[in-house]
PDB file of C-alpha atoms in Angstrom:
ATOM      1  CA  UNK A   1     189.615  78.131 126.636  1.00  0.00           C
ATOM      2  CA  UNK A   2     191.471  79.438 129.405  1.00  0.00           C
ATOM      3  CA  UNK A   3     191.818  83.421 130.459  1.00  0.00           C
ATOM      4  CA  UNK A   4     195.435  84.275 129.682  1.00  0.00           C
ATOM      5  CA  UNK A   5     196.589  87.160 130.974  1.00  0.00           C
ATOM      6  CA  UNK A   6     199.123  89.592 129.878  1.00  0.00           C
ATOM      7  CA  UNK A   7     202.609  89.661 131.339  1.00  0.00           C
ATOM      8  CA  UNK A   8     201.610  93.431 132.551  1.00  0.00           C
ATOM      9  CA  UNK A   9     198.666  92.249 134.010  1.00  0.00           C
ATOM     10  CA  UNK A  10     200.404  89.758 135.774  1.00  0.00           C
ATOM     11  CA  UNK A  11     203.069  92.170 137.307  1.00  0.00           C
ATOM     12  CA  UNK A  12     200.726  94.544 138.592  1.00  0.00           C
ATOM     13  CA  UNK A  13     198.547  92.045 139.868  1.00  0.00           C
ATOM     14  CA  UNK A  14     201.449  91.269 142.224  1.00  0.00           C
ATOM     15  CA  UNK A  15     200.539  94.689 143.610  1.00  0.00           C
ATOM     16  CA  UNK A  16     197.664  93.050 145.466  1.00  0.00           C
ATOM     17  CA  UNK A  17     198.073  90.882 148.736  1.00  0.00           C
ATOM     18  CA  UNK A  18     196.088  88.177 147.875  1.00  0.00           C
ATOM     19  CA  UNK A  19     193.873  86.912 151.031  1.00  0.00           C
ATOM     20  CA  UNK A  20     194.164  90.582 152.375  1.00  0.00           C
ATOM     21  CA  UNK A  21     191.570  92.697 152.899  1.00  0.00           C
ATOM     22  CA  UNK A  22     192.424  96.233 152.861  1.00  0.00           C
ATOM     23  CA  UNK A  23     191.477  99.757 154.747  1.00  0.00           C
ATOM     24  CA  UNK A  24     189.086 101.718 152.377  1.00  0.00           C
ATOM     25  CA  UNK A  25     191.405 104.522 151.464  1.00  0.00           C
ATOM     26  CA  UNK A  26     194.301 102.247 151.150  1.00  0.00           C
ATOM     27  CA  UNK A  27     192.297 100.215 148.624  1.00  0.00           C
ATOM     28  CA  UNK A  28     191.565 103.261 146.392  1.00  0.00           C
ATOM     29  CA  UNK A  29     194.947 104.533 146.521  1.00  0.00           C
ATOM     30  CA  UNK A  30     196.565 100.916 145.292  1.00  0.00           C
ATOM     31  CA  UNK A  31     194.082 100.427 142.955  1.00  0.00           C
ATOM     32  CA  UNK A  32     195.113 103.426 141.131  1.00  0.00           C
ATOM     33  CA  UNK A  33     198.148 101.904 140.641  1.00  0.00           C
ATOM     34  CA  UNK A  34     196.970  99.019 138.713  1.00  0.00           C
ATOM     35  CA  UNK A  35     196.476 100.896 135.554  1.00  0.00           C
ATOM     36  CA  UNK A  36     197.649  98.943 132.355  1.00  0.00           C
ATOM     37  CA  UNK A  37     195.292  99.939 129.520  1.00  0.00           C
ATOM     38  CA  UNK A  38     196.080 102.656 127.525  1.00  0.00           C
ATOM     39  CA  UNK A  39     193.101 104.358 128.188  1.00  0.00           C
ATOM     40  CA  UNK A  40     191.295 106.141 130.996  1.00  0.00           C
ATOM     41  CA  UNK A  41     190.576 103.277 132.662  1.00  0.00           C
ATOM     42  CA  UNK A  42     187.014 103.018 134.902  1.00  0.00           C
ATOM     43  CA  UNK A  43     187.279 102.282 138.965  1.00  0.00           C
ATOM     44  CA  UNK A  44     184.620  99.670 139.421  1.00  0.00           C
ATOM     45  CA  UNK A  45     183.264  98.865 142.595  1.00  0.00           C
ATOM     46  CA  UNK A  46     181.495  95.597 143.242  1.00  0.00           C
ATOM     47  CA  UNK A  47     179.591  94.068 146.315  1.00  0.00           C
ATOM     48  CA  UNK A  48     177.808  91.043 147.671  1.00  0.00           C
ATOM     49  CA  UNK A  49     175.287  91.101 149.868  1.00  0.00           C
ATOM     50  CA  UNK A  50     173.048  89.177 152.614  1.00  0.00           C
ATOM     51  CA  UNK A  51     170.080  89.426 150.590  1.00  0.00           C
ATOM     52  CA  UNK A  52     167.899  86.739 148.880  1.00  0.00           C
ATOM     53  CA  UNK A  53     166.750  88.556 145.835  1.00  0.00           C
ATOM     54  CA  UNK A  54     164.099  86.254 144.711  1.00  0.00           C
ATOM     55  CA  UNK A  55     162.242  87.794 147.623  1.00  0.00           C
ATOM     56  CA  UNK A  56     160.539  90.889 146.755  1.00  0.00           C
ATOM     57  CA  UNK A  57     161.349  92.278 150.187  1.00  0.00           C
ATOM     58  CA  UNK A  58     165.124  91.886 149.641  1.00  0.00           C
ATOM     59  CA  UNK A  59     165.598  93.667 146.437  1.00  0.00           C
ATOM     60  CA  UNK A  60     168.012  96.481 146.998  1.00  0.00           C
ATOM     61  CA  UNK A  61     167.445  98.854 143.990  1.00  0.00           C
ATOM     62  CA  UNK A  62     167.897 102.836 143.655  1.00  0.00           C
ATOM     63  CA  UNK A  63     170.276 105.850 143.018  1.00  0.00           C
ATOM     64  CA  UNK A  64     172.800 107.818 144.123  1.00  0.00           C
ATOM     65  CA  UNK A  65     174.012 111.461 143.161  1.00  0.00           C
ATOM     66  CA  UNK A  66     177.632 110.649 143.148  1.00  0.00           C
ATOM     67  CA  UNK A  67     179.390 114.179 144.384  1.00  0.00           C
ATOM     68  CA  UNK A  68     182.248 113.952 141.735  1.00  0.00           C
ATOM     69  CA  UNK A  69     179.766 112.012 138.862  1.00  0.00           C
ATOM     70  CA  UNK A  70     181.087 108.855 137.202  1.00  0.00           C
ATOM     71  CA  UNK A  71     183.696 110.514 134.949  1.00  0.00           C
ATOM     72  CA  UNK A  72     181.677 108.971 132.106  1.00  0.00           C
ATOM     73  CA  UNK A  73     179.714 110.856 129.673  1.00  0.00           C
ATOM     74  CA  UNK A  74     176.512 109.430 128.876  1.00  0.00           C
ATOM     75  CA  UNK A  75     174.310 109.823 126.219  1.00  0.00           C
ATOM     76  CA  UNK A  76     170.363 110.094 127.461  1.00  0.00           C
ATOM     77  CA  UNK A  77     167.606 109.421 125.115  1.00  0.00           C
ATOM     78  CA  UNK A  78     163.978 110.803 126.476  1.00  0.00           C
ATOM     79  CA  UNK A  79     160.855 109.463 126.073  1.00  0.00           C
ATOM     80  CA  UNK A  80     158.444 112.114 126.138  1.00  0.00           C
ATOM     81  CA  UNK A  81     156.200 114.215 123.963  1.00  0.00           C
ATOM     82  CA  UNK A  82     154.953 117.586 123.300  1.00  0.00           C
ATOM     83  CA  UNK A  83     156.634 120.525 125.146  1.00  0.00           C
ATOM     84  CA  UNK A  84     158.640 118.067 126.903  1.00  0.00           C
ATOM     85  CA  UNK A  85     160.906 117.060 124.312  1.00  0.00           C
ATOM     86  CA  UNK A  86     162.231 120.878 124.014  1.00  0.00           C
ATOM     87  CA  UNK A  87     163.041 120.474 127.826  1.00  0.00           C
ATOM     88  CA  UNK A  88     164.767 117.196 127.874  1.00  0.00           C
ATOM     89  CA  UNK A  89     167.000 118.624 125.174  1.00  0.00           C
ATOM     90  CA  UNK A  90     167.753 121.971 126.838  1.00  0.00           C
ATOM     91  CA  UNK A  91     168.708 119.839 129.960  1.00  0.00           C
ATOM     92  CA  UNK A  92     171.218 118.500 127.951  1.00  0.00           C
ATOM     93  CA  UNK A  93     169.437 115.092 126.648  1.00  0.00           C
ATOM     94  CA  UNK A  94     171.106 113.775 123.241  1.00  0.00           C
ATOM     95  CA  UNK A  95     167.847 112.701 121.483  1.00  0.00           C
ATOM     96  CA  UNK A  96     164.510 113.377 122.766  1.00  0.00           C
ATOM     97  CA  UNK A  97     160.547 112.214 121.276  1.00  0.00           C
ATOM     98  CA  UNK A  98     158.373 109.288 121.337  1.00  0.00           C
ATOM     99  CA  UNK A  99     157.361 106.945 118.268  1.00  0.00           C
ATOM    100  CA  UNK A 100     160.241 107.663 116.119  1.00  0.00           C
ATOM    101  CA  UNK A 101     162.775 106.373 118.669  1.00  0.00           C
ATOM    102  CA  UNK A 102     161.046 103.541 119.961  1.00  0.00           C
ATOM    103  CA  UNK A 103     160.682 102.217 116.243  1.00  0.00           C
ATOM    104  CA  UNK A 104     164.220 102.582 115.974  1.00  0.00           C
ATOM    105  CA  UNK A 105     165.034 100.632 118.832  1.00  0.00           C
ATOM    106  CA  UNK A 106     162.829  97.680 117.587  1.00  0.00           C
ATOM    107  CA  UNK A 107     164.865  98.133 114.857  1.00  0.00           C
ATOM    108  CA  UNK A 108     167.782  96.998 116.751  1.00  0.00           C
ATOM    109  CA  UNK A 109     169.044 100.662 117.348  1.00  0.00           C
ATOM    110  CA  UNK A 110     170.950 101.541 120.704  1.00  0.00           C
ATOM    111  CA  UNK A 111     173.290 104.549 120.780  1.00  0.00           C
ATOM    112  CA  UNK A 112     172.349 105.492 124.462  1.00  0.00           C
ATOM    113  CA  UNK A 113     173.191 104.541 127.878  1.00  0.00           C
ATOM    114  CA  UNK A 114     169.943 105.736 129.393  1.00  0.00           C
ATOM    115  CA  UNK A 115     166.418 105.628 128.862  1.00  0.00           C
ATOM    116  CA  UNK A 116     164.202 108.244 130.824  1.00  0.00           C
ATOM    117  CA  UNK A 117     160.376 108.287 130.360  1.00  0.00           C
ATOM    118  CA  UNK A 118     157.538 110.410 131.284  1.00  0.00           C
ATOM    119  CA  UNK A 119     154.793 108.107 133.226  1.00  0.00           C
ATOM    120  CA  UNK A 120     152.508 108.811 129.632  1.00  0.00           C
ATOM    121  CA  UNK A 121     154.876 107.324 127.566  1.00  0.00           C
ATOM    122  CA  UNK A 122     154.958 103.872 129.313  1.00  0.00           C
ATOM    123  CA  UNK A 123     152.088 102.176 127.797  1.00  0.00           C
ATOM    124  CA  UNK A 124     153.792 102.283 124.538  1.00  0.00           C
ATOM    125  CA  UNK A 125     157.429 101.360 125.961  1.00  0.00           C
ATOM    126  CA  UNK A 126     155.752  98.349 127.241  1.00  0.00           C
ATOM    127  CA  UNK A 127     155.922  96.456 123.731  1.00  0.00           C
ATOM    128  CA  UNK A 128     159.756  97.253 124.740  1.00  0.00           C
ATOM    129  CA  UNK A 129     159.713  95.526 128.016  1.00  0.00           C
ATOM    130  CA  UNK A 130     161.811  92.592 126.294  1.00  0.00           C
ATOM    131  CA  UNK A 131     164.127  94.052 124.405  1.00  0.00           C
ATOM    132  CA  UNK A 132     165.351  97.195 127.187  1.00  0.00           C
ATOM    133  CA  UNK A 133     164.849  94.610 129.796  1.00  0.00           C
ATOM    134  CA  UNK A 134     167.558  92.800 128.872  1.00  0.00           C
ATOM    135  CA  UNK A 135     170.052  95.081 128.657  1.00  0.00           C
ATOM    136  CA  UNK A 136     168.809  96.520 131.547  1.00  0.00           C
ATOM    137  CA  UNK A 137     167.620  99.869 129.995  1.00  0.00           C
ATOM    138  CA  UNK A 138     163.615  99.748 130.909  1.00  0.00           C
ATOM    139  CA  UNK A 139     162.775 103.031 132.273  1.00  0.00           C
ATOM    140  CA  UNK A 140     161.618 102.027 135.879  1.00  0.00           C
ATOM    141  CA  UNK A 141     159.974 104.975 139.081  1.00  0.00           C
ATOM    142  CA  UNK A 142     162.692 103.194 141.812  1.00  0.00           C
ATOM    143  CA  UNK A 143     165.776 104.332 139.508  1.00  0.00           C
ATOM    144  CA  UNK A 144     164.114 107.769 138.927  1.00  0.00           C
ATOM    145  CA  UNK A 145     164.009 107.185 135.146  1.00  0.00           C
ATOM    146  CA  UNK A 146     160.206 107.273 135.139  1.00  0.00           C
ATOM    147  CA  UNK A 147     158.967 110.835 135.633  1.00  0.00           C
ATOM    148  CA  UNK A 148     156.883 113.532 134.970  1.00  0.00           C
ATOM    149  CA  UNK A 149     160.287 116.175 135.714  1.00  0.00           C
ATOM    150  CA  UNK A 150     162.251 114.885 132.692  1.00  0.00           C
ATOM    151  CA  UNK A 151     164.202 117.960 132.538  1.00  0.00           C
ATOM    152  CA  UNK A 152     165.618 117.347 136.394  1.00  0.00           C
ATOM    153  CA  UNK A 153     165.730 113.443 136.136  1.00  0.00           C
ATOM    154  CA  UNK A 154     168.015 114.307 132.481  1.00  0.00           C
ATOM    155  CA  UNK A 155     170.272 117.197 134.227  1.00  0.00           C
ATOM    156  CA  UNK A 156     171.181 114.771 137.553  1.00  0.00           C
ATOM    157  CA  UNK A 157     171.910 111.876 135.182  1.00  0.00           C
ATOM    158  CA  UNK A 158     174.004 114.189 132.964  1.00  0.00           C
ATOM    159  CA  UNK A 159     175.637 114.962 136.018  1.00  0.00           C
ATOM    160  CA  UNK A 160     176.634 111.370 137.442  1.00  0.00           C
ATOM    161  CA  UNK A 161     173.230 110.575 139.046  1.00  0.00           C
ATOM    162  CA  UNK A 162     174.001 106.177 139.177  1.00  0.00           C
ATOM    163  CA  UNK A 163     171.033 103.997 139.220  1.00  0.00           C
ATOM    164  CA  UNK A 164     171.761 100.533 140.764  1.00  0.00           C
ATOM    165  CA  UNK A 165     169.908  97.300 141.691  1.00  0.00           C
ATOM    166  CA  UNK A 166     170.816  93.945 142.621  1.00  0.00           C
ATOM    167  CA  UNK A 167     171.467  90.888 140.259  1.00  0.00           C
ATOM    168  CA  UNK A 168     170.023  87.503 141.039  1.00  0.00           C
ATOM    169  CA  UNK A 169     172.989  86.517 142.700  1.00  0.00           C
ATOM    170  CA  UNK A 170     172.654  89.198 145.301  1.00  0.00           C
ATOM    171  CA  UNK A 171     175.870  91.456 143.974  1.00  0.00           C
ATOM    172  CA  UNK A 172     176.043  94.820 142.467  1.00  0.00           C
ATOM    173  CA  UNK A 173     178.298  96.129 140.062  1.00  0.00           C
ATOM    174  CA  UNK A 174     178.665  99.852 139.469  1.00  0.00           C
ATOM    175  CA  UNK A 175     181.272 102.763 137.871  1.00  0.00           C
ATOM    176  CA  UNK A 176     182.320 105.538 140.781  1.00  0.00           C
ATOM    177  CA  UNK A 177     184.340 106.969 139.116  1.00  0.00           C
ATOM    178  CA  UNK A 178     188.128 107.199 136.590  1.00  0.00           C
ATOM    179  CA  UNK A 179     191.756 106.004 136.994  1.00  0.00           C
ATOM    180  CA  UNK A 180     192.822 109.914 136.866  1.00  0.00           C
ATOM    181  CA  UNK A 181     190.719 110.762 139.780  1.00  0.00           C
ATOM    182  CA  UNK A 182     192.188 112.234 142.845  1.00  0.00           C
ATOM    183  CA  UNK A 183     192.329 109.621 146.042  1.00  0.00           C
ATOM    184  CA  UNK A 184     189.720 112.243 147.493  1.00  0.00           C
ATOM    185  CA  UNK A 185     187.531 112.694 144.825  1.00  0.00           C
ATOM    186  CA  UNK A 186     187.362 108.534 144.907  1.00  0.00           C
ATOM    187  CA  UNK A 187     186.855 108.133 148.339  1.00  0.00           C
ATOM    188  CA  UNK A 188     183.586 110.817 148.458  1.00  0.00           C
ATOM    189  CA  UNK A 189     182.421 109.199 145.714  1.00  0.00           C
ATOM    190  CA  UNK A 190     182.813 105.364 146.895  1.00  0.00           C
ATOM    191  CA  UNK A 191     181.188 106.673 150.638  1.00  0.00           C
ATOM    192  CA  UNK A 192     178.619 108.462 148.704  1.00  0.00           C
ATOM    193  CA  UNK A 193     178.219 105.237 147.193  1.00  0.00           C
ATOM    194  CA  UNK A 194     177.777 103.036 149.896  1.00  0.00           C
ATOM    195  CA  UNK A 195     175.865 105.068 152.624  1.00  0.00           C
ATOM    196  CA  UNK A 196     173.128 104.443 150.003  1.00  0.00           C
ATOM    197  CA  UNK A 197     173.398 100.956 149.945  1.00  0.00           C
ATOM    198  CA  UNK A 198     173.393 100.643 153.835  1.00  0.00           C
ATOM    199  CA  UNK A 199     170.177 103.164 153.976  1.00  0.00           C
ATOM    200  CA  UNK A 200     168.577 100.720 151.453  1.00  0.00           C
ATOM    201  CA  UNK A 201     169.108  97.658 153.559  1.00  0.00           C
ATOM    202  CA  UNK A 202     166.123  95.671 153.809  1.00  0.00           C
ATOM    203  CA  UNK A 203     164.544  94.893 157.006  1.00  0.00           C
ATOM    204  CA  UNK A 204     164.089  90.948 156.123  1.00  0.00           C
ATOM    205  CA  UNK A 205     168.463  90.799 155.332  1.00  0.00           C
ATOM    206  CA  UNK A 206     169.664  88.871 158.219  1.00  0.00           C
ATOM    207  CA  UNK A 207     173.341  88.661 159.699  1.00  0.00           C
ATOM    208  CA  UNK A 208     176.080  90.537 157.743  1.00  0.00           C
ATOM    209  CA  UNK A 209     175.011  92.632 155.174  1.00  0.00           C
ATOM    210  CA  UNK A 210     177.718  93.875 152.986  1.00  0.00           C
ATOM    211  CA  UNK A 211     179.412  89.992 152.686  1.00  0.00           C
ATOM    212  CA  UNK A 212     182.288  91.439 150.460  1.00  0.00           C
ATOM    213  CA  UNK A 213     183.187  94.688 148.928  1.00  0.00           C
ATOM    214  CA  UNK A 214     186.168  94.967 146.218  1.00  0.00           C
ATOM    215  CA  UNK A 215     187.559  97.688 143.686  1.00  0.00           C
ATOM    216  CA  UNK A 216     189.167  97.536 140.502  1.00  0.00           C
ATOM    217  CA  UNK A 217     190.070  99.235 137.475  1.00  0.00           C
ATOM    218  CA  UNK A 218     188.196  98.140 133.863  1.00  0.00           C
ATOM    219  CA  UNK A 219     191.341  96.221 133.185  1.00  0.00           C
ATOM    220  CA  UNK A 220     193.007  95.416 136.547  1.00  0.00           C
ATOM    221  CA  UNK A 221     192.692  92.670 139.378  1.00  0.00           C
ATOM    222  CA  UNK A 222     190.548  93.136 141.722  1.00  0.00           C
ATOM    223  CA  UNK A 223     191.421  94.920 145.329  1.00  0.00           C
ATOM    224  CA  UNK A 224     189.312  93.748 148.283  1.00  0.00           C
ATOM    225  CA  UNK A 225     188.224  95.559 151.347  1.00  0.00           C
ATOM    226  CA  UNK A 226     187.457  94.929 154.800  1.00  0.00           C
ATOM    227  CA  UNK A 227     183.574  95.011 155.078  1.00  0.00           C
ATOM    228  CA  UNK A 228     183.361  95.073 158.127  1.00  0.00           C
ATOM    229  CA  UNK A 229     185.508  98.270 158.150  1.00  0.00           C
ATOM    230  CA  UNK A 230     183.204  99.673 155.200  1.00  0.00           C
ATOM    231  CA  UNK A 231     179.817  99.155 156.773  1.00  0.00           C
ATOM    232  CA  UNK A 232     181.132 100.693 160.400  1.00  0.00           C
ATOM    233  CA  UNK A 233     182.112 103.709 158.558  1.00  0.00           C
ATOM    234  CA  UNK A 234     179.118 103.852 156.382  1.00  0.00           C
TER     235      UNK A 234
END
């Protein structure tokens, strides 16, 4: 069945040169313009890269401490026992232990965004490994969810710490930020954003790295940027 869109989609999709690629800060300041939901819509950003990632030395995975967080509030669950449980909560975790949870989530429960797990508690999230895998919820060292500091890795995440990585087609897809954002607030987050993806370049990429770079709102078209531009400024 084909993807109708709505008649206000359509209008403010005429916002948006198609074929051009625009300047960075002229690209966050139109696509604030595409709003048409009647919420607080998210500003998406989405790249492709040069990278193979079925090589193991072209996986581009990590996290970034965006300066002005994601706008999103998102509800942590800890994995950890004894006296860490009382510090994952008082760092602002929304449900914090060990067995109880991880029965409930082979139970099919899921009311969290994040899972963060001490390096003790991995053995017995490994029965897991399917199930958070899939929605891409596994605890994992390279995202800084796996770590003996559960009470830091909790507060940055509470704060708009953004753990990314790569999908087998060589694009990410992440949140930097909301529609009612200031232009400045966007654009520190969205540099913030991509200085860490050029740092993480692998060595084995060849030619151009960041192939294409676009923004968009949850509900809007998508606005496309000059990568060349992005990376030189990066």
């Amino acid at each position: 069945m084909a993807n109708k869109k709505g008649k206000k989609y359509l209008e403010i999709a005429k916002l948006v040169e198609q074929g051009r690629l625009y300047e960075v800060k002229e690209a966050l300041e139109l696509v604030k313009k595409t709003r048409t939901a009647n919420f607080v819509e998210t500003v998406e950003i989405a790249l492709r890269l040069g990278v193979d990632p079925r090589h193991a030395d072209q996986q581009v995975r990590g996290t970034v401490v965006l300066p002005h967080g994601t706008g999103k509030t998102v509800k942590i669950l800890a994995i950890t026992s004894g006296a860490n449980i009382e510090k994952a909560l008082e760092a602002g975790a929304d449900y914090a232990g060990a067995e109880e949870y991880i029965e409930k989530i082979q139970q099919g429960w899921f009311d969290f965004d994040i899972v963060i797990a001490t390096p003790d508690m991995m053995p017995k999230l490994g029965r897991l490994g399917r199930v958070l895998g899939t929605k891409g919820l596994m605890p994992n060292p390279k995202s800084g969810t796996v770590t003996p500091d559960i009470a830091t890795a909790v507060s940055e995440f509470k704060k708009g710490k953004l753990a990314f990585r790569v999908d087998k087609l060589g694009s990410i897809h992440a949140p930097i930020g909301k529609a009612d954002f200031s232009e400045e607030a966007l654009l520190e987050n969205f540099t913030a954003f991509i200085n860490e993806i050029v740092r993480l370049k692998p060595s084995a990429s060849k030619g151009q790295y960041l192939r294409t770079v676009a923004v968009s709102l949850t509900m809007g078209p998508g606005v496309k940027m000059d990568p060349v531009l992005v990376a030189k400024n990066a």
